[in-house]
Short mmCIF file of C-alpha atoms in Angstrom, two decimals:
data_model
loop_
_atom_site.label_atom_id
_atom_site.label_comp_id
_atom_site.label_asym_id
_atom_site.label_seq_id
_atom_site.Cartn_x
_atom_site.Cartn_y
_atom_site.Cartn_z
CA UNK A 1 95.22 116.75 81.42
CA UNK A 2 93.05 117.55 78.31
CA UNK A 3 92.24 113.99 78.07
CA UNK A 4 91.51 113.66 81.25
CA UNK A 5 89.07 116.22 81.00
CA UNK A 6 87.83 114.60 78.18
CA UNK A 7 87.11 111.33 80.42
CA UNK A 8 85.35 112.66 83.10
CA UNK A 9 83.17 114.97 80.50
CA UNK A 10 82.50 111.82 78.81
CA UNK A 11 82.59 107.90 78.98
CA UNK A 12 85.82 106.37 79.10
CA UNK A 13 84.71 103.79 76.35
CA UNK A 14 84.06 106.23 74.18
CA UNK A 15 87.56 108.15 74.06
CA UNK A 16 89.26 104.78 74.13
CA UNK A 17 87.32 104.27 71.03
CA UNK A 18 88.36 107.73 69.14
CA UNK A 19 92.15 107.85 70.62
CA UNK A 20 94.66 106.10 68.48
CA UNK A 21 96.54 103.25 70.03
CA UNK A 22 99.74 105.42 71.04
CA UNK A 23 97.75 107.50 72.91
CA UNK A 24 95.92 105.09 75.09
CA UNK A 25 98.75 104.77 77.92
CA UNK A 26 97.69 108.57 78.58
CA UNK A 27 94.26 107.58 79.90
CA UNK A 28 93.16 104.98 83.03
CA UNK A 29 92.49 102.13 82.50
CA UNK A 30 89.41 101.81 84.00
CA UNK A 31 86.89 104.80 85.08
CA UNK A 32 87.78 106.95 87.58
CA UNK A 33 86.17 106.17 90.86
CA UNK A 34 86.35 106.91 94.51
CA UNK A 35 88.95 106.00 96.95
CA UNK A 36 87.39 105.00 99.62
CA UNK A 37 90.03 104.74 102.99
CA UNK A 38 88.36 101.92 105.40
CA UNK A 39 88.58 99.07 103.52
CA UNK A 40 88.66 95.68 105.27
CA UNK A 41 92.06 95.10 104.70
CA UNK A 42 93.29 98.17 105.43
CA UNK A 43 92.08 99.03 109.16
CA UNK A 44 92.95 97.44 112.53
CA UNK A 45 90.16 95.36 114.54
CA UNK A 46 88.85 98.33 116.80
CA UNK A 47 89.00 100.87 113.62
CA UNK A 48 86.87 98.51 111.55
CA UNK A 49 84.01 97.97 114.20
CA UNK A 50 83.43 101.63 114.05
CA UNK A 51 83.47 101.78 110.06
CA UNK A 52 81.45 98.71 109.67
CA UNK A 53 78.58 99.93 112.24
CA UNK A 54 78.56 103.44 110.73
CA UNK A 55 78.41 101.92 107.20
CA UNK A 56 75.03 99.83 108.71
CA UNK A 57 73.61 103.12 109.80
CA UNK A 58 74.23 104.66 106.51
CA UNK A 59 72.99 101.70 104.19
CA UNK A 60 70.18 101.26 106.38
CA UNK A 61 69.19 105.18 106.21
CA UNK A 62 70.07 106.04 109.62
CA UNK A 63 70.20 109.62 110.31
CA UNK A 64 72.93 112.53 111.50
CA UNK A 65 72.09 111.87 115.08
CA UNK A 66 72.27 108.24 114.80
CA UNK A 67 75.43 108.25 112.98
CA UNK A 68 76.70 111.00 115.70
CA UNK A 69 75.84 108.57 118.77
CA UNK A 70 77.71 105.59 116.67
CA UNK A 71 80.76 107.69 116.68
CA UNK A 72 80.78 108.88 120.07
CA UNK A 73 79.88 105.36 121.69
CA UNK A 74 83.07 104.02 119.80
CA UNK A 75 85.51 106.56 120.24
CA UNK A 76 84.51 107.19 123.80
CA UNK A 77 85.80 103.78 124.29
CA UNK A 78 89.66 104.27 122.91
CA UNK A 79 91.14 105.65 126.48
CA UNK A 80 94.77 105.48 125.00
CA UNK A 81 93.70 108.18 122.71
CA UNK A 82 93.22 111.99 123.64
CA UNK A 83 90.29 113.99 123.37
CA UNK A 84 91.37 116.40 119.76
CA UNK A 85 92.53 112.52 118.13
CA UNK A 86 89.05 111.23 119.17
CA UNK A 87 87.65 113.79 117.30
CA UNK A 88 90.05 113.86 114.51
CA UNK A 89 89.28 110.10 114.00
CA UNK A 90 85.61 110.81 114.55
CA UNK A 91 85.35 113.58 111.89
CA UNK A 92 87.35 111.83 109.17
CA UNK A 93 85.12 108.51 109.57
CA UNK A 94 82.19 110.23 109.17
CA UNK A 95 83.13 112.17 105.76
CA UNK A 96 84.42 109.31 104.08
CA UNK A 97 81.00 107.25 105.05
CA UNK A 98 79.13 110.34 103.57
CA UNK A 99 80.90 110.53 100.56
CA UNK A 100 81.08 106.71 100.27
CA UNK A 101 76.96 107.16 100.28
CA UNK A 102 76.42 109.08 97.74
CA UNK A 103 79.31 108.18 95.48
CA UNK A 104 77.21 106.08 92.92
CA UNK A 105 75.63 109.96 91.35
CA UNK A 106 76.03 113.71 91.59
CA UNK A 107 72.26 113.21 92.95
CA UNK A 108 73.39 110.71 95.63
CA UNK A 109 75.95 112.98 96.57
CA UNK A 110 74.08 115.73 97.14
CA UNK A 111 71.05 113.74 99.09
CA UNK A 112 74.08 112.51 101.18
CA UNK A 113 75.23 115.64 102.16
CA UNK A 114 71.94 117.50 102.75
CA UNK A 115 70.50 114.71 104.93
CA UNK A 116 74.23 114.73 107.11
CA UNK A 117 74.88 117.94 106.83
CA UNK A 118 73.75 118.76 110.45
CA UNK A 119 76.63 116.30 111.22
CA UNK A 120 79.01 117.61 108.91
CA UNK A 121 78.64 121.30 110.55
CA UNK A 122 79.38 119.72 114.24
CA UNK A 123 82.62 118.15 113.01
CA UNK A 124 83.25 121.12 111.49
CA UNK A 125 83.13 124.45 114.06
CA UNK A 126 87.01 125.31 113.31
CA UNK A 127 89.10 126.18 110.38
CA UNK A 128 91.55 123.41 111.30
CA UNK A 129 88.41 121.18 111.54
CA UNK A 130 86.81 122.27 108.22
CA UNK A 131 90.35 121.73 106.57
CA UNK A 132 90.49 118.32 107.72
CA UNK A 133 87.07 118.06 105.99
CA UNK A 134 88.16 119.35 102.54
CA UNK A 135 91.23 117.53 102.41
CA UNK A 136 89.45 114.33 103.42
CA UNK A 137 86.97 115.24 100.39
CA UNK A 138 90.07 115.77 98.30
CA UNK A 139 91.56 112.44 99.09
CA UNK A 140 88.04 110.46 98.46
CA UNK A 141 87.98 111.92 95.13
CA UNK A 142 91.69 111.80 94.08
CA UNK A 143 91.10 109.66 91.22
CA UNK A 144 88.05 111.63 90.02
CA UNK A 145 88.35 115.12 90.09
CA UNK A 146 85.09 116.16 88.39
CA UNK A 147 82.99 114.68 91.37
CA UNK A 148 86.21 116.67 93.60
CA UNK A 149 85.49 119.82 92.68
CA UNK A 150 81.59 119.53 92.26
CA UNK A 151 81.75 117.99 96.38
CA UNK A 152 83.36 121.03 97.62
CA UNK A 153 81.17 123.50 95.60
CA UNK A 154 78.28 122.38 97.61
CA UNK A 155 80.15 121.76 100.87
CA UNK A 156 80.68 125.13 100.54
CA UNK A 157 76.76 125.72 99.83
CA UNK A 158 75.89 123.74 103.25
CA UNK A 159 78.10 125.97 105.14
CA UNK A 160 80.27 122.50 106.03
CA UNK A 161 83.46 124.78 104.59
CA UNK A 162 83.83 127.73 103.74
CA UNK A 163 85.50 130.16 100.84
CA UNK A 164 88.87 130.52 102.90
CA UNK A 165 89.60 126.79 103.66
CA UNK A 166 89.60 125.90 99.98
CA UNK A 167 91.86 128.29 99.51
CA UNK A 168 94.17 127.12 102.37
CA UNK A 169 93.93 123.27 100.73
CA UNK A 170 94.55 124.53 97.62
CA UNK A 171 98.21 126.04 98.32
CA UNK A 172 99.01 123.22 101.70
CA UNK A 173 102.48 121.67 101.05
CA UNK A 174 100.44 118.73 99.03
CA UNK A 175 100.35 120.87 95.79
CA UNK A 176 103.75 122.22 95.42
CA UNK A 177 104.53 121.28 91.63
CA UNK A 178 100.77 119.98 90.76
CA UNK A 179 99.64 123.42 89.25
CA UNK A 180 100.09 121.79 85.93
CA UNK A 181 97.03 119.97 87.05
CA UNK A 182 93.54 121.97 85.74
CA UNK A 183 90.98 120.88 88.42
CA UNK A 184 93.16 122.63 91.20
CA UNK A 185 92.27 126.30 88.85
CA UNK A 186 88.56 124.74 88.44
CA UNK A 187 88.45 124.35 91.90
CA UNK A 188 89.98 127.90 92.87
CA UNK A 189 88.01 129.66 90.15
CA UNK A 190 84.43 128.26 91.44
CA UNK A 191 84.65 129.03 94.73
CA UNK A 192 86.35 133.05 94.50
CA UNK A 193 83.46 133.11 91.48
CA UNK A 194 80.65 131.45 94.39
CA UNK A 195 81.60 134.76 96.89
CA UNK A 196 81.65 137.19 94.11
CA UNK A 197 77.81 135.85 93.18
CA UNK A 198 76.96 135.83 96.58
CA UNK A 199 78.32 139.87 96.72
CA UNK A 200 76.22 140.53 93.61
CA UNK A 201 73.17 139.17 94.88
CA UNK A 202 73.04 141.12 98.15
CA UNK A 203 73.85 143.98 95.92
CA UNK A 204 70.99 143.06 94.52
CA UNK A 205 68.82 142.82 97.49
CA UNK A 206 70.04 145.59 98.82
CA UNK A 207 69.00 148.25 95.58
CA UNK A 208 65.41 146.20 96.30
CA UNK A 209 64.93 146.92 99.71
CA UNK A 210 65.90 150.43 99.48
CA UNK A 211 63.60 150.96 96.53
CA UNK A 212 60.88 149.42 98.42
CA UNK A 213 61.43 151.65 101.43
CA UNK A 214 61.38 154.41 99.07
CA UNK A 215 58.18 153.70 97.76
CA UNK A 216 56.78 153.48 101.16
CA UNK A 217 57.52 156.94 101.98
CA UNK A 218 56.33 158.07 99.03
CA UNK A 219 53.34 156.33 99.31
CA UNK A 220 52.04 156.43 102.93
CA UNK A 221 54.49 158.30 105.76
CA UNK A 222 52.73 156.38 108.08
CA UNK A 223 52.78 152.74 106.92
CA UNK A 224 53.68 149.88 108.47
CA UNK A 225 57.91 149.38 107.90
CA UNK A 226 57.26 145.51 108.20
CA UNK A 227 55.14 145.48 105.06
CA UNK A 228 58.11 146.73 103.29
CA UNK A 229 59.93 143.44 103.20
CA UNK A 230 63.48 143.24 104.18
CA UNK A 231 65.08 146.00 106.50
CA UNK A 232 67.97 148.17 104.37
CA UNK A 233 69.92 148.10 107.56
CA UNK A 234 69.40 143.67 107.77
CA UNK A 235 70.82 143.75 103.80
CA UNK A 236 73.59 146.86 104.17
CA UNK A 237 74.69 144.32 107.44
CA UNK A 238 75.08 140.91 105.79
CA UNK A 239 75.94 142.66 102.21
CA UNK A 240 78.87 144.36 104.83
CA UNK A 241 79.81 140.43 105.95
CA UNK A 242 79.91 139.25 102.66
CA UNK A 243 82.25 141.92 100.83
CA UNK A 244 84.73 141.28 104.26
CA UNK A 245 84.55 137.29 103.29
CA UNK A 246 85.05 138.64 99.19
CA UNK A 247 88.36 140.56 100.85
CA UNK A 248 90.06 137.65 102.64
CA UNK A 249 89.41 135.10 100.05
CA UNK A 250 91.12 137.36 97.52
CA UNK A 251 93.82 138.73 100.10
CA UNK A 252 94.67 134.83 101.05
CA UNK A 253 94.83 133.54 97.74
CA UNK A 254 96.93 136.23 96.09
CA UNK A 255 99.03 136.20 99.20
CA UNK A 256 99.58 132.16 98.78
CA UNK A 257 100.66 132.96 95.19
CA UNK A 258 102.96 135.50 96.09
CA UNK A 259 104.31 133.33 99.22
CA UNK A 260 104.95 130.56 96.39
CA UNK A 261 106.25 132.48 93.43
CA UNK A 262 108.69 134.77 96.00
CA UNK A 263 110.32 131.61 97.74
CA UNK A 264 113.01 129.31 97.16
CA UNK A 265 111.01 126.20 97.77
CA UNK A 266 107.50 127.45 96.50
CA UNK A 267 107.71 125.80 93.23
CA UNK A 268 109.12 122.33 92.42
CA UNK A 269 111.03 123.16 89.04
CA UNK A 270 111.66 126.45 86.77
CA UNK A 271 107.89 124.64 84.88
CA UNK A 272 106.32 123.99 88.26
CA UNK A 273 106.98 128.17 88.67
CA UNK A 274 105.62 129.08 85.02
CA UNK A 275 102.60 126.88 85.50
CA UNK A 276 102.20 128.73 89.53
CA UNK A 277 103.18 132.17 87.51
CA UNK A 278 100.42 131.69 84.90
CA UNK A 279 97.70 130.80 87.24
CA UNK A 280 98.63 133.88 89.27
CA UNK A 281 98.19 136.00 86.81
CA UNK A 282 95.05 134.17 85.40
CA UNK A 283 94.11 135.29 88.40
CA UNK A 284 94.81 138.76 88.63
CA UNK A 285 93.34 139.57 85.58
CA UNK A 286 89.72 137.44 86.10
CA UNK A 287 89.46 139.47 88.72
CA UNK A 288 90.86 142.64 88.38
CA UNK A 289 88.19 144.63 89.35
CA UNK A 290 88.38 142.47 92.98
CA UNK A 291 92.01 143.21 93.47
CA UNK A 292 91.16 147.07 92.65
CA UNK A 293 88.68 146.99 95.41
CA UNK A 294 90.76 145.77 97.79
CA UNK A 295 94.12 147.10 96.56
CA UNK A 296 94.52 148.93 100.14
CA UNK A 297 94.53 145.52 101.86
CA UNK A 298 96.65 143.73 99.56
CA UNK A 299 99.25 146.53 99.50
CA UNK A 300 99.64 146.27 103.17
CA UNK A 301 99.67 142.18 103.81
CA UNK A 302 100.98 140.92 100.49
CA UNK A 303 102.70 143.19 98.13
CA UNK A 304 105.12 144.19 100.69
CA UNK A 305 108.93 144.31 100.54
CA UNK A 306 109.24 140.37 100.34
CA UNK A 307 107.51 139.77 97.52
CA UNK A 308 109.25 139.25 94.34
CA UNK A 309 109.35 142.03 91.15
CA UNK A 310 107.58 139.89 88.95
CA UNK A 311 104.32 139.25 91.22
CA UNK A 312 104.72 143.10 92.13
CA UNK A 313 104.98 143.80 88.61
CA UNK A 314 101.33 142.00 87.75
CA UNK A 315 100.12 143.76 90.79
CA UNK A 316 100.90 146.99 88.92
CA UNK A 317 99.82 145.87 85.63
CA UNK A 318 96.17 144.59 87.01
CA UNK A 319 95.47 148.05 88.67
CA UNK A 320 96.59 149.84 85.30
CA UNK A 321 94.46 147.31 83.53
CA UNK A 322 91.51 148.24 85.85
CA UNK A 323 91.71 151.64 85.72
#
């Protein structure tokens, strides 16, 4: 893992070039790269007339709308499939296409995304939709987890997914025993760290507006409140929406951790567990002062009677250690 992070920091030339020979079978061969689902060979006749007219569209800079009609006009066609497996098919299509189109740079990835986001959000209105999304993201970038994790950091951004569906990829039946691996922390650590910003900056906004309205009283009774800027109420309301988001993202996560570390088939192997154990508390303590604030909550819907001594036990210790 640390020379994988090494590669994708880096050039792969490069650490061949420092590694002694023994250690060379621990690194890829060749760069990691994308892995891209509809290739030729690997699609039936009526599959690849969709992918090959929505890469056209995409190569010749065809917009969300365009792209959007391509899929519908295709799909529409398959009768022998039902409505949610139209869409299914639909959605995945279109995110591999995206992320095939803007695969060559972090900067063509994010161009991608912005100009098919509006897309992106249609196929996306669900948590079982946005899911699909994420893990489809996951796949493309299986081989290259740097580009992985910076995709869904700005998926999240876009408002394609959200906070709590990372979370629910993270911990799906896919990742038992892969906890050794560090993007799947990376990943888990940016986005609980992307809510906690976005808490801190409302915060923010929210001293700001109420030391403007201040002023304003202070200054002139009778002035004009839209001159003030933003409305305390409009900040105290979305600052309100945010710390509920903060709350379920760390709820669900420690509550997947404690599902994991308090079953029988939660961990592949007595490693697989110390690995999952480690990360748990990792977590606990990085953010100690979340779990605090929401200790009510997580008393209630995780650190009930089925959880297991040890993950009560760090529980304990992180509220002592916050105290």
């Amino acid at each position: 893992e640390t020379l994988l992070k090494l590669v994708r920091l880096s050039y792969l030339d490069r650490i061949k070039a420092l590694l002694p020979e023994t250690c060379l079978s621990l690194i890829p061969a060749k760069a990691p790269t994308h892995n891209f689902k509809f290739t030729l060979q690997a699609m039936d006749g009526r599959t690849r007339e969709v992918s090959v007219a929505m890469g056209k569209c995409l190569k010749n800079k065809g917009t969300a709308d365009q792209a959007l009609e391509i899929l519908e006009s295709h799909y529409s066609q398959w009768a022998d499939v039902d409505a949610e497996t139209r869409q299914t098919l639909a959605r995945e299509m279109l995110t591999e296409h995206v992320l095939l189109l803007g695969s060559k740079t972090f900067s063509h990835m994010l161009n991608a995304i912005e100009k098919f986001m509006p897309a992106l959000q249609k196929f996306g209105e669900t948590a079982a939709a946005k899911l699909q999304i994420a893990q489809v993201v996951e796949d493309f970038w299986r081989k290259n987890t740097q580009f992985m994790a910076i995709t869904i950091d700005k998926l999240i951004n876009y408002r394609v997914i959200d906070p709590a569906t990372v979370v629910a990829m993270l911990f799906d039946a896919s990742h038992v025993g892969a906890w050794n691996q560090f993007h799947l922390w990376e990943i888990l650590r940016n986005t609980v760290n992307k809510v906690n910003m976005r808490v801190e900056q409302l915060q923010a906004r929210l001293a700001a507006a109420q030391a403007a309205a201040s002023a304003m009283v202070a200054d002139d009774a009778a002035a004009d409140p839209a001159q003030s800027g933003e409305s305390v109420e409009h900040v105290e309301s979305l600052l309100e929406q945010m710390k509920q988001e903060q709350r379920g993202v760390v709820v669900l996560t420690a509550g997947h951790f404690v599902r994991l570390l308090s079953s029988g088939d939660g961990c592949a192997s007595e490693l697989d567990r110390a690995w999952l154990q480690g990360r748990f508390k990792e977590f606990m303590r990085t953010y100690r002062q979340q779990v605090v604030d929401n200790e009510a909550a997580l008393e209630s819907q995780v650190f009930t009677g089925e959880a297991s001594a040890d993950t009560r036990q760090a529980f304990d210790s992180t509220r002592m250690l916050a105290a």
